[in-house]
Amino acid sequence: MKILLLGGSSFLGRAFASEALARGHEVTTFNRGRTAADLPGVEAVRGDRDSADDLARLAEGRRWDAVVDTSAQQPAQAAHSARLLRGRVGHYTLVSSVHAFADWPARVVDEASPLHDCPADTPPGQEFSAALKAGCERAVLEHFGAERTLVLNSGLLIGPYEHGGRLPWWLERMARGGRVLAPGEPGRPMQLIDVRDFAVFGLDLLTAGTAGRFLTTAPPGRLTYGEFLAGCAGAAGRADTELVWVADARLTVEGPDGVQPWSELPLWMPDVPEAAGTWLADTGRAEAAGLRCRPFAETARDTWAWLRRRGPADDTEADGRKRGRILHGIEPAKEQRLLAALTPPG
């Protein structure tokens, strides 16, 4: 097949490109070329999807069997690309998010759960919100129709080349060894999907011409937070790591001793009603359609191997940010101060 990938080549786009090339497909990528180099073997077209001229240049003289859109953040973006490609592409796969569901994360969601109220014609340039993903879905469906549109509502993606920094932060923290602040309860469930498994599933559906919606993340009950942290420690190879579990209530206090869920301690969400469904999304439809997820230990091991090959990410973007810099994680001094105050050694 001839497949067009709309999006970057550093993580999710890379996984789709790698899997598609391995299957013998012809792959065209369309992105600005700022995040990472395209894989050898693709036709790389440089451009900005917010530019009408760039999109027109991409489409001129080309046709594809399918498009995979991993980068739509604004309904106007999705509408513009879908409108332009409608007569040049047979099938449209949109990678959306569990964020598109209005009830998430407070409740368990499935494919029939209501979406946020965001219209397809929402003006461009909106500030980030979960509702925008729902608008992107409506925009693609408006131009391609339900019979030619596949929507993959992604859960949290992890794996090699991850630029969000959640799993990499925990791996690098475990590699330092010592006493590690472990938040909440070790038995709390998690749902994390390896980006490679996500791409395999998406391409399986795409090549079969499947349409519809699939909530795509790891099935609930496969991983706990305790298993996640132990897996990170095992992958990093530090036998002297000691997980020190601290209850939610002791970490969510106001003031300097409080810890920000999700950002300071990645992937930790306190057990509160407004987040009760965070790790309980119903994946039954995706599993019935062939979704398979590798063990977390394999993902942790492969991600650690990639981190060691990559080395320190100290090159700098034009705006002063560090390319590949870990954007999550508690400061080491704060972690040690809290550990000493909350759980003295011995």
XYZ file of C-alpha atoms in Angstrom:
346
model
C 0.000 0.000 0.000
C 0.922 3.651 -0.347
C 0.611 5.267 3.072
C 0.903 8.951 4.032
C 1.950 9.799 7.598
C 1.006 13.249 8.880
C 3.208 14.017 11.863
C 6.628 13.840 13.393
C 9.162 11.070 13.078
C 10.387 10.935 16.661
C 7.955 8.653 18.512
C 4.476 7.627 17.358
C 5.104 8.624 13.739
C 8.392 6.757 13.837
C 6.683 3.613 15.127
C 4.107 3.738 12.332
C 6.774 4.388 9.702
C 9.018 1.600 10.978
C 6.212 -0.960 11.056
C 4.840 0.093 7.662
C 8.281 -0.148 6.026
C 8.864 -3.548 7.609
C 5.649 -4.747 5.977
C 6.778 -3.541 2.567
C 4.508 -0.512 2.233
C 5.499 2.710 0.465
C 5.584 5.483 3.052
C 5.433 9.242 2.583
C 5.984 11.420 5.651
C 4.873 15.026 5.954
C 6.334 17.108 8.769
C 8.546 20.104 9.425
C 11.681 18.027 9.953
C 12.498 19.678 13.283
C 12.029 16.859 15.767
C 13.953 13.917 14.343
C 15.287 12.543 11.092
C 12.931 10.464 8.984
C 13.654 6.767 8.697
C 15.619 5.596 5.657
C 13.239 4.351 2.993
C 10.473 6.920 3.364
C 9.659 9.739 0.970
C 10.032 12.776 3.230
C 8.051 15.874 2.276
C 8.808 18.903 4.409
C 6.046 21.296 5.331
C 3.766 22.726 8.001
C 0.244 21.324 8.142
C -1.012 24.761 9.182
C 0.139 26.111 5.816
C -2.359 25.811 2.960
C 0.464 26.168 0.452
C 2.509 23.377 2.066
C -0.450 21.017 2.117
C -1.282 21.802 -1.496
C 2.314 21.072 -2.494
C 2.162 17.747 -0.635
C -1.001 16.676 -2.447
C -0.012 17.834 -5.923
C 0.382 14.855 -8.233
C 0.200 12.281 -5.432
C -2.343 9.691 -4.300
C -2.278 7.256 -1.405
C -4.278 4.260 -0.277
C -4.385 5.500 3.300
C -3.302 8.304 5.597
C -2.328 8.042 9.262
C -2.715 11.345 11.083
C -0.738 11.398 14.338
C -0.397 15.166 14.704
C -3.848 16.802 14.541
C -4.248 18.997 17.623
C -6.788 21.518 16.334
C -10.082 20.767 14.536
C -9.128 23.313 11.873
C -5.955 21.324 11.139
C -7.869 18.076 10.810
C -10.556 19.681 8.660
C -8.045 21.249 6.275
C -6.046 18.058 5.728
C -9.166 15.882 5.415
C -10.741 18.284 2.925
C -7.606 18.394 0.795
C -6.976 14.632 0.879
C -10.570 13.465 0.470
C -10.178 12.767 -3.258
C -6.562 11.552 -3.004
C -6.720 9.038 -0.160
C -8.956 6.036 0.301
C -8.875 5.621 4.079
C -8.153 8.011 6.969
C -6.760 6.829 10.315
C -6.886 9.528 12.979
C -4.955 8.992 16.185
C -7.141 10.672 18.772
C -7.001 10.268 22.538
C -8.900 8.994 25.527
C -9.045 12.707 26.390
C -11.767 13.090 23.759
C -14.271 11.345 26.046
C -16.207 13.724 28.254
C -16.438 11.252 31.159
C -12.714 10.471 31.324
C -10.911 10.280 33.755
C -13.710 10.319 36.314
C -15.524 7.287 34.875
C -14.789 4.126 32.967
C -15.151 4.839 29.241
C -15.635 2.760 26.113
C -16.267 3.490 22.435
C -19.897 4.448 23.121
C -19.053 7.028 25.793
C -19.998 10.631 24.976
C -17.372 12.942 23.516
C -16.599 16.474 24.572
C -18.741 19.082 22.882
C -16.314 20.571 20.362
C -17.525 21.271 16.811
C -15.626 20.428 13.646
C -15.535 24.094 12.602
C -13.863 25.340 15.797
C -11.642 28.301 14.803
C -7.883 27.674 14.652
C -5.423 28.716 17.327
C -7.350 27.415 20.352
C -5.505 26.945 23.649
C -4.931 23.290 24.470
C -7.892 21.409 25.908
C -9.032 17.804 25.917
C -12.125 18.791 23.948
C -10.092 19.669 20.858
C -9.439 16.008 20.084
C -13.191 15.443 19.848
C -13.401 18.318 17.382
C -10.607 16.765 15.295
C -12.576 13.530 15.103
C -15.707 15.319 13.921
C -13.732 17.244 11.310
C -12.288 14.096 9.721
C -15.625 12.285 9.815
C -17.276 15.248 8.159
C -15.043 14.933 5.090
C -14.278 11.195 4.918
C -17.471 9.753 6.359
C -17.840 6.923 8.833
C -17.196 4.241 6.218
C -13.665 5.520 5.438
C -12.544 6.760 8.871
C -10.734 4.853 11.610
C -10.408 6.617 14.980
C -7.931 5.257 17.495
C -8.484 6.758 20.934
C -5.029 6.307 22.403
C -4.231 5.702 26.012
C -0.835 6.617 27.420
C 1.960 5.645 25.012
C 5.393 4.536 26.209
C 8.422 2.909 24.675
C 11.700 3.663 22.890
C 12.072 7.222 21.540
C 9.470 8.547 24.000
C 9.806 12.330 24.152
C 7.198 12.937 26.863
C 9.695 11.785 29.473
C 7.482 9.801 31.842
C 8.918 6.310 31.526
C 12.418 7.682 30.758
C 12.350 9.737 33.954
C 11.521 6.726 36.090
C 14.194 4.623 34.394
C 16.837 7.294 34.921
C 15.685 7.792 38.506
C 16.002 4.070 39.232
C 19.467 4.060 37.667
C 20.623 6.447 40.416
C 19.627 3.831 43.006
C 19.035 4.462 46.693
C 15.732 5.185 48.386
C 13.032 6.116 45.849
C 9.835 7.956 46.721
C 7.020 5.676 45.501
C 3.632 7.415 45.599
C 0.284 5.915 46.534
C -0.362 2.181 46.652
C 1.669 -0.522 44.895
C -1.496 -2.391 43.882
C -3.052 0.537 42.009
C -3.767 -0.455 38.369
C -2.177 1.175 35.319
C -2.846 1.130 31.570
C 0.223 1.826 29.427
C 0.621 0.751 25.807
C 3.921 0.304 24.003
C 3.973 2.626 20.997
C 5.081 -0.279 18.801
C 2.035 -2.342 19.779
C -0.176 0.644 19.044
C 1.334 0.989 15.555
C 1.000 -2.739 14.828
C -2.681 -2.671 15.772
C -3.355 0.515 13.826
C -1.734 -0.832 10.676
C -3.549 -4.159 11.007
C -6.858 -2.297 10.964
C -5.773 0.136 8.260
C -4.643 -2.556 5.826
C -7.909 -4.416 6.375
C -9.841 -1.245 5.539
C -11.467 -1.220 8.976
C -13.519 1.805 9.958
C -14.998 2.843 13.280
C -13.650 3.682 16.716
C -11.294 1.690 18.921
C -10.187 2.638 22.417
C -6.551 1.598 22.143
C -4.508 1.069 25.260
C -3.353 -1.891 27.331
C -6.181 -3.923 28.858
C -6.964 -3.087 32.497
C -5.502 -5.343 35.147
C -2.247 -6.178 33.325
C 0.016 -3.874 35.347
C 0.107 -2.255 38.776
C 2.092 0.772 39.885
C 4.246 -1.460 42.049
C 5.019 -3.720 39.090
C 5.732 -0.674 36.958
C 8.307 0.739 39.395
C 9.860 -2.662 40.027
C 10.100 -3.174 36.274
C 11.853 0.156 35.867
C 14.342 -0.737 38.598
C 14.973 -4.121 37.018
C 15.538 -2.651 33.570
C 17.988 -0.087 34.945
C 19.916 -2.843 36.717
C 20.171 -1.325 40.198
C 19.743 -3.966 42.875
C 20.205 -1.378 45.644
C 17.025 0.527 44.788
C 14.580 0.717 47.704
C 10.990 1.740 46.946
C 9.592 3.784 49.827
C 5.794 3.881 49.524
C 4.108 7.042 50.764
C 0.326 7.409 50.950
C -1.500 9.868 48.697
C -2.684 11.978 51.607
C 0.878 12.637 52.779
C 1.939 13.848 49.337
C -1.050 15.988 48.319
C -0.668 18.515 51.127
C -0.498 22.232 50.418
C 2.810 24.047 50.465
C 6.414 23.108 49.712
C 5.988 19.543 50.971
C 3.206 18.868 48.486
C 3.954 16.867 45.325
C 2.281 17.499 41.988
C 0.586 14.368 40.648
C 1.542 13.305 37.128
C 4.345 15.825 36.695
C 6.631 15.631 39.755
C 6.020 11.894 40.109
C 5.114 10.764 36.587
C 2.067 8.568 36.040
C 0.955 8.902 39.646
C -2.684 9.912 40.043
C -4.092 10.019 43.604
C -7.090 7.872 44.405
C -9.750 10.588 44.131
C -13.273 10.442 42.619
C -12.468 12.836 39.771
C -9.767 10.441 38.534
C -11.395 7.105 39.367
C -11.471 5.902 35.748
C -7.950 6.967 34.748
C -6.596 3.428 34.390
C -9.833 1.513 33.751
C -10.713 2.252 30.112
C -12.622 -0.610 28.461
C -10.452 -2.151 25.710
C -12.704 -5.106 24.922
C -13.469 -4.006 21.362
C -9.799 -3.485 20.507
C -8.835 -6.841 22.028
C -11.532 -8.589 19.991
C -10.113 -6.894 16.874
C -6.626 -8.245 17.562
C -4.883 -5.818 19.932
C -1.945 -7.508 21.624
C 0.336 -5.873 24.199
C 3.825 -7.034 25.119
C 4.860 -7.392 28.784
C 5.903 -4.148 30.443
C 9.311 -5.619 31.309
C 10.119 -5.808 27.595
C 9.107 -2.184 27.023
C 11.150 -1.023 30.016
C 14.198 -2.984 28.879
C 14.025 -1.671 25.293
C 13.443 1.906 26.428
C 16.424 1.747 28.785
C 18.595 0.379 25.967
C 17.504 3.302 23.763
C 18.254 5.817 26.528
C 21.754 4.423 26.913
C 22.365 4.622 23.170
C 21.011 8.155 23.008
C 23.029 9.475 25.926
C 22.406 12.917 27.457
C 19.996 15.021 25.435
C 21.801 18.331 25.816
C 21.353 19.913 22.385
C 19.250 23.042 22.480
C 16.255 24.167 20.462
C 16.087 27.694 19.066
C 13.788 28.804 21.889
C 16.219 27.653 24.564
C 14.516 24.420 25.525
C 16.482 21.219 25.603
C 15.601 18.852 22.789
C 14.664 15.526 24.382
C 14.925 16.993 27.881
C 12.988 15.142 30.546
C 10.003 17.367 31.267
C 8.813 15.467 34.320
C 10.146 14.473 37.685
C 10.688 15.706 41.190
C 13.911 17.540 41.975
C 16.379 15.167 43.688
C 16.866 17.482 46.671
C 13.114 17.722 47.258
C 12.689 13.964 47.001
C 15.418 13.322 49.553
C 14.065 15.996 51.894
C 10.589 14.452 51.781
C 11.928 10.945 52.263
C 13.891 12.044 55.312
C 10.902 13.830 56.824
C 8.197 11.300 55.978
C 9.982 7.986 56.243
C 13.293 8.147 58.102
C 15.675 5.294 57.235
C 15.700 2.280 59.483
